[in-house]
Amino acid sequence: MFTGEVELQFQDREQQTHAAELGMWVFMASEVLFFSGLFALFTAYRLEYADAFRLAASQTDLGLGTANTFILLTSSLFVALSTHGVKSGWKPSSIVRLLSGTIGLGVIFLALKLLEYAHHFNEGFYPGPYYTNTELPGRGARMFFDLYYAMTGLHAIHVVIGLLLMIWMIVLARRRVLTPEYHTPLALCGIYWHFVDIVWVFLWPMFYLMRA
Amino acid sequence: MARSEATTSRFVIVWGSLMVLALASFLLSFLHLGMGGAFIALSIGLIKAVLIATFFMELIDQPSISRWAFAVGIGLALLLLVMIGTDVLTRQVTGITQPGLIGMPRP
């Protein structure tokens, strides 16, 4: 498994690679639709509770959210360079360093996210019926934080999956499975990581920048 | 080897552009432009997403069938967002939330 051998149903490696990449892009399209339901919910409630959403957005930590944006964008650079490095025949140790950097940044992202959640919990911004904040008691603020936890939580789960994939890629790089001729697993995992980055690129303005 | 270096610099340039755009979004958020600010922030987000998809995800080098597969997902998502937005904005009865549904004590 994942050794670069051409499977029986494919004529050659190029056809196998194209099939794998097409499958990944179809999966990415399904992920777009998966997230779009929540984005649509946000759109509807943002239009209905415009003022309450702007006030609630003022309660999120703009500094931490912005730091996380720069962190994820930089992690995407590391992944892109690692894929490019494998294709160009860079040393496995360089690839491992880049992927380790990605994992480090991903862990920092999650740590900052947890820190944010802790701050919100201290202020009573709990999800659902557990919401106890008295400064913003309205329905709009409750909906904002319900969506905030649902969307950033779902995104965080994707980051965790991406981190596990990157650990797997380090194992493959160390075993010298990834070569200029065979780099499909890393290319596909890279596409997944970049998609996670794209989702955050939209979550950031929605929950942090569109504030009162 | 020269091609490899050119591609490496391309990734770094794209990353630099993404950082500049993110910084621009951050600074513009302090101007409190209301709905205009939201539109600008999301537009900058869209530009960043296109840059990531095109260069980091290497959509630019993918065969057209892969590009179309992804484009169909994006198109359907946009359709969903536009239709829901239109629905909410054109409703005669205000309110999309069933009264009393949120904040009710748990049974």
PDB file of C-alpha atoms in Angstrom, chain A:
ATOM      1  CA  MET A   1       0.000   0.000   0.000  1.00  0.00           C
ATOM      2  CA  PHE A   2       1.273   3.492  -0.995  1.00  0.00           C
ATOM      3  CA  THR A   3       4.501   2.230  -2.449  1.00  0.00           C
ATOM      4  CA  GLY A   4       4.012   3.732  -5.877  1.00  0.00           C
ATOM      5  CA  GLU A   5       3.337   0.394  -7.560  1.00  0.00           C
ATOM      6  CA  VAL A   6       0.919   0.664 -10.471  1.00  0.00           C
ATOM      7  CA  GLU A   7      -2.288  -1.127  -9.522  1.00  0.00           C
ATOM      8  CA  LEU A   8      -3.832  -3.723 -11.809  1.00  0.00           C
ATOM      9  CA  GLN A   9      -6.712  -1.538 -13.029  1.00  0.00           C
ATOM     10  CA  PHE A  10      -4.423   1.233 -14.358  1.00  0.00           C
ATOM     11  CA  GLN A  11      -2.418   1.266 -17.560  1.00  0.00           C
ATOM     12  CA  ASP A  12       0.441   3.252 -16.090  1.00  0.00           C
ATOM     13  CA  ARG A  13       1.460   5.443 -13.149  1.00  0.00           C
ATOM     14  CA  GLU A  14       0.316   8.637 -14.840  1.00  0.00           C
ATOM     15  CA  GLN A  15      -3.216   7.297 -15.235  1.00  0.00           C
ATOM     16  CA  GLN A  16      -3.194   6.123 -11.611  1.00  0.00           C
ATOM     17  CA  THR A  17      -2.040   9.544 -10.424  1.00  0.00           C
ATOM     18  CA  HIS A  18      -4.715  11.335 -12.451  1.00  0.00           C
ATOM     19  CA  ALA A  19      -7.408   9.039 -11.034  1.00  0.00           C
ATOM     20  CA  ALA A  20      -6.214   9.694  -7.472  1.00  0.00           C
ATOM     21  CA  GLU A  21      -6.107  13.456  -8.030  1.00  0.00           C
ATOM     22  CA  LEU A  22      -9.555  13.509  -9.627  1.00  0.00           C
ATOM     23  CA  GLY A  23     -10.905  11.550  -6.660  1.00  0.00           C
ATOM     24  CA  MET A  24      -9.351  14.091  -4.294  1.00  0.00           C
ATOM     25  CA  TRP A  25     -10.896  17.034  -6.140  1.00  0.00           C
ATOM     26  CA  VAL A  26     -14.332  15.368  -6.067  1.00  0.00           C
ATOM     27  CA  PHE A  27     -13.831  14.891  -2.320  1.00  0.00           C
ATOM     28  CA  MET A  28     -12.880  18.577  -2.025  1.00  0.00           C
ATOM     29  CA  ALA A  29     -16.085  19.526  -3.867  1.00  0.00           C
ATOM     30  CA  SER A  30     -18.076  17.453  -1.359  1.00  0.00           C
ATOM     31  CA  GLU A  31     -16.233  19.216   1.475  1.00  0.00           C
ATOM     32  CA  VAL A  32     -17.198  22.584  -0.019  1.00  0.00           C
ATOM     33  CA  LEU A  33     -20.846  21.499   0.007  1.00  0.00           C
ATOM     34  CA  PHE A  34     -20.444  20.111   3.532  1.00  0.00           C
ATOM     35  CA  PHE A  35     -19.278  23.496   4.835  1.00  0.00           C
ATOM     36  CA  SER A  36     -21.635  25.503   2.616  1.00  0.00           C
ATOM     37  CA  GLY A  37     -24.649  24.461   4.704  1.00  0.00           C
ATOM     38  CA  LEU A  38     -23.136  26.177   7.733  1.00  0.00           C
ATOM     39  CA  PHE A  39     -22.011  29.175   5.668  1.00  0.00           C
ATOM     40  CA  ALA A  40     -25.594  29.470   4.387  1.00  0.00           C
ATOM     41  CA  LEU A  41     -26.922  29.379   7.955  1.00  0.00           C
ATOM     42  CA  PHE A  42     -24.462  32.101   8.923  1.00  0.00           C
ATOM     43  CA  THR A  43     -25.572  34.210   5.918  1.00  0.00           C
ATOM     44  CA  ALA A  44     -29.237  33.893   6.865  1.00  0.00           C
ATOM     45  CA  TYR A  45     -28.757  34.765  10.535  1.00  0.00           C
ATOM     46  CA  ARG A  46     -26.199  37.486   9.749  1.00  0.00           C
ATOM     47  CA  LEU A  47     -28.818  39.167   7.559  1.00  0.00           C
ATOM     48  CA  GLU A  48     -31.523  38.751  10.189  1.00  0.00           C
ATOM     49  CA  TYR A  49     -29.481  39.783  13.242  1.00  0.00           C
ATOM     50  CA  ALA A  50     -27.026  42.201  11.604  1.00  0.00           C
ATOM     51  CA  ASP A  51     -26.522  44.445  14.649  1.00  0.00           C
ATOM     52  CA  ALA A  52     -26.400  41.615  17.185  1.00  0.00           C
ATOM     53  CA  PHE A  53     -23.853  39.715  15.063  1.00  0.00           C
ATOM     54  CA  ARG A  54     -21.598  42.777  14.821  1.00  0.00           C
ATOM     55  CA  LEU A  55     -21.763  43.293  18.585  1.00  0.00           C
ATOM     56  CA  ALA A  56     -21.122  39.600  19.251  1.00  0.00           C
ATOM     57  CA  ALA A  57     -18.198  39.603  16.813  1.00  0.00           C
ATOM     58  CA  SER A  58     -16.650  42.374  18.926  1.00  0.00           C
ATOM     59  CA  GLN A  59     -16.368  39.807  21.740  1.00  0.00           C
ATOM     60  CA  THR A  60     -14.087  37.484  19.761  1.00  0.00           C
ATOM     61  CA  ASP A  61     -10.345  37.925  20.150  1.00  0.00           C
ATOM     62  CA  LEU A  62      -9.198  39.774  17.029  1.00  0.00           C
ATOM     63  CA  GLY A  63      -5.514  39.405  17.958  1.00  0.00           C
ATOM     64  CA  LEU A  64      -5.636  35.628  18.374  1.00  0.00           C
ATOM     65  CA  GLY A  65      -7.839  35.185  15.290  1.00  0.00           C
ATOM     66  CA  THR A  66      -5.452  37.263  13.195  1.00  0.00           C
ATOM     67  CA  ALA A  67      -2.416  35.418  14.554  1.00  0.00           C
ATOM     68  CA  ASN A  68      -4.080  32.139  13.617  1.00  0.00           C
ATOM     69  CA  THR A  69      -4.647  33.439  10.081  1.00  0.00           C
ATOM     70  CA  PHE A  70      -0.945  34.185   9.618  1.00  0.00           C
ATOM     71  CA  ILE A  71      -0.067  30.823  11.206  1.00  0.00           C
ATOM     72  CA  LEU A  72      -2.274  28.810   8.846  1.00  0.00           C
ATOM     73  CA  LEU A  73      -1.140  30.737   5.757  1.00  0.00           C
ATOM     74  CA  THR A  74       2.482  30.048   6.679  1.00  0.00           C
ATOM     75  CA  SER A  75       1.755  26.365   7.319  1.00  0.00           C
ATOM     76  CA  SER A  76       0.273  26.207   3.814  1.00  0.00           C
ATOM     77  CA  LEU A  77       3.540  27.590   2.420  1.00  0.00           C
ATOM     78  CA  PHE A  78       5.471  24.831   4.210  1.00  0.00           C
ATOM     79  CA  VAL A  79       3.185  22.136   2.764  1.00  0.00           C
ATOM     80  CA  ALA A  80       3.424  23.605  -0.741  1.00  0.00           C
ATOM     81  CA  LEU A  81       7.224  23.731  -0.471  1.00  0.00           C
ATOM     82  CA  SER A  82       7.407  20.151   0.831  1.00  0.00           C
ATOM     83  CA  THR A  83       5.379  18.875  -2.142  1.00  0.00           C
ATOM     84  CA  HIS A  84       7.516  20.928  -4.489  1.00  0.00           C
ATOM     85  CA  GLY A  85      10.644  19.674  -2.709  1.00  0.00           C
ATOM     86  CA  VAL A  86       9.744  16.021  -3.191  1.00  0.00           C
ATOM     87  CA  LYS A  87       9.039  16.649  -6.883  1.00  0.00           C
ATOM     88  CA  SER A  88      12.379  18.430  -7.222  1.00  0.00           C
ATOM     89  CA  GLY A  89      14.368  15.723  -5.434  1.00  0.00           C
ATOM     90  CA  TRP A  90      15.155  17.599  -2.215  1.00  0.00           C
ATOM     91  CA  LYS A  91      16.652  15.553   0.636  1.00  0.00           C
ATOM     92  CA  PRO A  92      14.113  13.669   2.794  1.00  0.00           C
ATOM     93  CA  SER A  93      15.444  15.513   5.852  1.00  0.00           C
ATOM     94  CA  SER A  94      14.404  18.839   4.275  1.00  0.00           C
ATOM     95  CA  ILE A  95      10.938  17.464   3.571  1.00  0.00           C
ATOM     96  CA  VAL A  96      10.659  16.199   7.155  1.00  0.00           C
ATOM     97  CA  ARG A  97      11.680  19.626   8.482  1.00  0.00           C
ATOM     98  CA  LEU A  98       9.040  21.397   6.381  1.00  0.00           C
ATOM     99  CA  LEU A  99       6.324  18.945   7.405  1.00  0.00           C
ATOM    100  CA  SER A 100       7.387  19.204  11.054  1.00  0.00           C
ATOM    101  CA  GLY A 101       7.053  22.970  10.742  1.00  0.00           C
ATOM    102  CA  THR A 102       3.543  22.496   9.390  1.00  0.00           C
ATOM    103  CA  ILE A 103       2.649  20.260  12.330  1.00  0.00           C
ATOM    104  CA  GLY A 104       4.141  22.742  14.802  1.00  0.00           C
ATOM    105  CA  LEU A 105       2.113  25.609  13.340  1.00  0.00           C
ATOM    106  CA  GLY A 106      -1.032  23.456  13.291  1.00  0.00           C
ATOM    107  CA  VAL A 107      -0.585  22.611  16.970  1.00  0.00           C
ATOM    108  CA  ILE A 108      -0.077  26.310  17.811  1.00  0.00           C
ATOM    109  CA  PHE A 109      -3.260  27.107  15.865  1.00  0.00           C
ATOM    110  CA  LEU A 110      -5.255  24.589  17.908  1.00  0.00           C
ATOM    111  CA  ALA A 111      -3.722  25.793  21.183  1.00  0.00           C
ATOM    112  CA  LEU A 112      -4.719  29.397  20.420  1.00  0.00           C
ATOM    113  CA  LYS A 113      -8.197  28.227  19.465  1.00  0.00           C
ATOM    114  CA  LEU A 114      -8.589  26.406  22.775  1.00  0.00           C
ATOM    115  CA  LEU A 115      -7.348  29.525  24.584  1.00  0.00           C
ATOM    116  CA  GLU A 116     -10.043  31.537  22.824  1.00  0.00           C
ATOM    117  CA  TYR A 117     -12.719  29.021  23.789  1.00  0.00           C
ATOM    118  CA  ALA A 118     -11.563  29.214  27.428  1.00  0.00           C
ATOM    119  CA  HIS A 119     -11.865  33.026  27.377  1.00  0.00           C
ATOM    120  CA  HIS A 120     -15.367  32.804  25.927  1.00  0.00           C
ATOM    121  CA  PHE A 121     -16.443  30.229  28.495  1.00  0.00           C
ATOM    122  CA  ASN A 122     -15.201  32.522  31.286  1.00  0.00           C
ATOM    123  CA  GLU A 123     -17.456  35.255  29.912  1.00  0.00           C
ATOM    124  CA  GLY A 124     -20.488  32.964  29.710  1.00  0.00           C
ATOM    125  CA  PHE A 125     -20.472  32.595  25.928  1.00  0.00           C
ATOM    126  CA  TYR A 126     -21.356  28.910  25.988  1.00  0.00           C
ATOM    127  CA  PRO A 127     -23.055  27.164  23.061  1.00  0.00           C
ATOM    128  CA  GLY A 128     -26.761  26.377  23.007  1.00  0.00           C
ATOM    129  CA  PRO A 129     -28.858  26.449  26.188  1.00  0.00           C
ATOM    130  CA  TYR A 130     -25.765  26.849  28.378  1.00  0.00           C
ATOM    131  CA  TYR A 131     -25.260  30.470  27.273  1.00  0.00           C
ATOM    132  CA  THR A 132     -25.106  32.637  30.414  1.00  0.00           C
ATOM    133  CA  ASN A 133     -23.622  35.967  29.290  1.00  0.00           C
ATOM    134  CA  THR A 134     -25.725  38.887  30.529  1.00  0.00           C
ATOM    135  CA  GLU A 135     -24.134  41.719  28.518  1.00  0.00           C
ATOM    136  CA  LEU A 136     -25.372  40.263  25.221  1.00  0.00           C
ATOM    137  CA  PRO A 137     -28.495  38.345  26.204  1.00  0.00           C
ATOM    138  CA  GLY A 138     -30.321  38.536  22.862  1.00  0.00           C
ATOM    139  CA  ARG A 139     -31.169  35.746  20.471  1.00  0.00           C
ATOM    140  CA  GLY A 140     -28.799  37.090  17.798  1.00  0.00           C
ATOM    141  CA  ALA A 141     -25.735  36.840  20.058  1.00  0.00           C
ATOM    142  CA  ARG A 142     -26.715  33.284  21.019  1.00  0.00           C
ATOM    143  CA  MET A 143     -27.016  32.342  17.352  1.00  0.00           C
ATOM    144  CA  PHE A 144     -23.649  33.971  16.634  1.00  0.00           C
ATOM    145  CA  PHE A 145     -21.881  31.897  19.267  1.00  0.00           C
ATOM    146  CA  ASP A 146     -23.746  28.706  18.325  1.00  0.00           C
ATOM    147  CA  LEU A 147     -22.462  29.146  14.757  1.00  0.00           C
ATOM    148  CA  TYR A 148     -19.039  30.218  16.006  1.00  0.00           C
ATOM    149  CA  TYR A 149     -18.553  26.996  17.966  1.00  0.00           C
ATOM    150  CA  ALA A 150     -20.080  24.798  15.260  1.00  0.00           C
ATOM    151  CA  MET A 151     -17.999  26.233  12.413  1.00  0.00           C
ATOM    152  CA  THR A 152     -14.683  26.798  14.162  1.00  0.00           C
ATOM    153  CA  GLY A 153     -15.075  23.443  15.952  1.00  0.00           C
ATOM    154  CA  LEU A 154     -15.695  21.620  12.683  1.00  0.00           C
ATOM    155  CA  HIS A 155     -12.729  23.437  11.188  1.00  0.00           C
ATOM    156  CA  ALA A 156     -10.555  22.439  14.177  1.00  0.00           C
ATOM    157  CA  ILE A 157     -11.516  18.789  13.636  1.00  0.00           C
ATOM    158  CA  HIS A 158     -10.307  19.153  10.050  1.00  0.00           C
ATOM    159  CA  VAL A 159      -7.034  20.633  11.319  1.00  0.00           C
ATOM    160  CA  VAL A 160      -6.566  17.619  13.620  1.00  0.00           C
ATOM    161  CA  ILE A 161      -7.180  15.239  10.680  1.00  0.00           C
ATOM    162  CA  GLY A 162      -4.699  17.268   8.617  1.00  0.00           C
ATOM    163  CA  LEU A 163      -2.095  16.989  11.388  1.00  0.00           C
ATOM    164  CA  LEU A 164      -2.499  13.191  11.470  1.00  0.00           C
ATOM    165  CA  LEU A 165      -2.046  13.120   7.693  1.00  0.00           C
ATOM    166  CA  MET A 166       1.128  15.212   7.995  1.00  0.00           C
ATOM    167  CA  ILE A 167       2.534  12.799  10.596  1.00  0.00           C
ATOM    168  CA  TRP A 168       1.848   9.982   8.148  1.00  0.00           C
ATOM    169  CA  MET A 169       3.650  11.949   5.412  1.00  0.00           C
ATOM    170  CA  ILE A 170       6.698  12.339   7.662  1.00  0.00           C
ATOM    171  CA  VAL A 171       6.763   8.558   8.076  1.00  0.00           C
ATOM    172  CA  LEU A 172       6.609   8.114   4.288  1.00  0.00           C
ATOM    173  CA  ALA A 173       9.337  10.719   3.767  1.00  0.00           C
ATOM    174  CA  ARG A 174      11.609   9.050   6.344  1.00  0.00           C
ATOM    175  CA  ARG A 175      11.082   5.692   4.652  1.00  0.00           C
ATOM    176  CA  ARG A 176      11.990   7.337   1.338  1.00  0.00           C
ATOM    177  CA  VAL A 177       8.681   6.237  -0.179  1.00  0.00           C
ATOM    178  CA  LEU A 178       8.118   9.764  -1.508  1.00  0.00           C
ATOM    179  CA  THR A 179      10.234  10.358  -4.603  1.00  0.00           C
ATOM    180  CA  PRO A 180      10.210  12.727  -7.588  1.00  0.00           C
ATOM    181  CA  GLU A 181       8.471   9.923  -9.505  1.00  0.00           C
ATOM    182  CA  TYR A 182       5.959   9.072  -6.765  1.00  0.00           C
ATOM    183  CA  HIS A 183       4.630  11.892  -4.592  1.00  0.00           C
ATOM    184  CA  THR A 184       0.864  11.388  -4.901  1.00  0.00           C
ATOM    185  CA  PRO A 185       0.106  10.850  -1.166  1.00  0.00           C
ATOM    186  CA  LEU A 186       1.831  14.110  -0.198  1.00  0.00           C
ATOM    187  CA  ALA A 187       0.230  16.038  -3.069  1.00  0.00           C
ATOM    188  CA  LEU A 188      -3.242  14.845  -2.004  1.00  0.00           C
ATOM    189  CA  CYS A 189      -2.671  15.521   1.704  1.00  0.00           C
ATOM    190  CA  GLY A 190      -1.369  18.950   0.703  1.00  0.00           C
ATOM    191  CA  ILE A 191      -4.598  19.682  -1.169  1.00  0.00           C
ATOM    192  CA  TYR A 192      -6.530  18.757   1.990  1.00  0.00           C
ATOM    193  CA  TRP A 193      -4.401  21.042   4.180  1.00  0.00           C
ATOM    194  CA  HIS A 194      -4.766  23.961   1.779  1.00  0.00           C
ATOM    195  CA  PHE A 195      -8.528  23.448   1.753  1.00  0.00           C
ATOM    196  CA  VAL A 196      -8.563  23.697   5.552  1.00  0.00           C
ATOM    197  CA  ASP A 197      -6.648  26.963   5.126  1.00  0.00           C
ATOM    198  CA  ILE A 198      -9.235  28.256   2.625  1.00  0.00           C
ATOM    199  CA  VAL A 199     -12.086  27.547   5.058  1.00  0.00           C
ATOM    200  CA  TRP A 200     -10.310  29.621   7.718  1.00  0.00           C
ATOM    201  CA  VAL A 201      -9.732  32.429   5.215  1.00  0.00           C
ATOM    202  CA  PHE A 202     -13.527  32.889   5.244  1.00  0.00           C
ATOM    203  CA  LEU A 203     -14.171  32.108   8.929  1.00  0.00           C
ATOM    204  CA  TRP A 204     -11.740  34.822   9.975  1.00  0.00           C
ATOM    205  CA  PRO A 205     -13.620  37.820   8.450  1.00  0.00           C
ATOM    206  CA  MET A 206     -17.002  36.311   9.381  1.00  0.00           C
ATOM    207  CA  PHE A 207     -16.302  35.891  13.095  1.00  0.00           C
ATOM    208  CA  TYR A 208     -13.536  38.426  13.763  1.00  0.00           C
ATOM    209  CA  LEU A 209     -13.456  41.273  11.234  1.00  0.00           C
ATOM    210  CA  MET A 210     -17.163  42.058  10.679  1.00  0.00           C
ATOM    211  CA  ARG A 211     -17.458  43.697  14.117  1.00  0.00           C
ATOM    212  CA  ALA A 212     -19.053  46.801  15.622  1.00  0.00           C
TER     213      ALA A 212
END
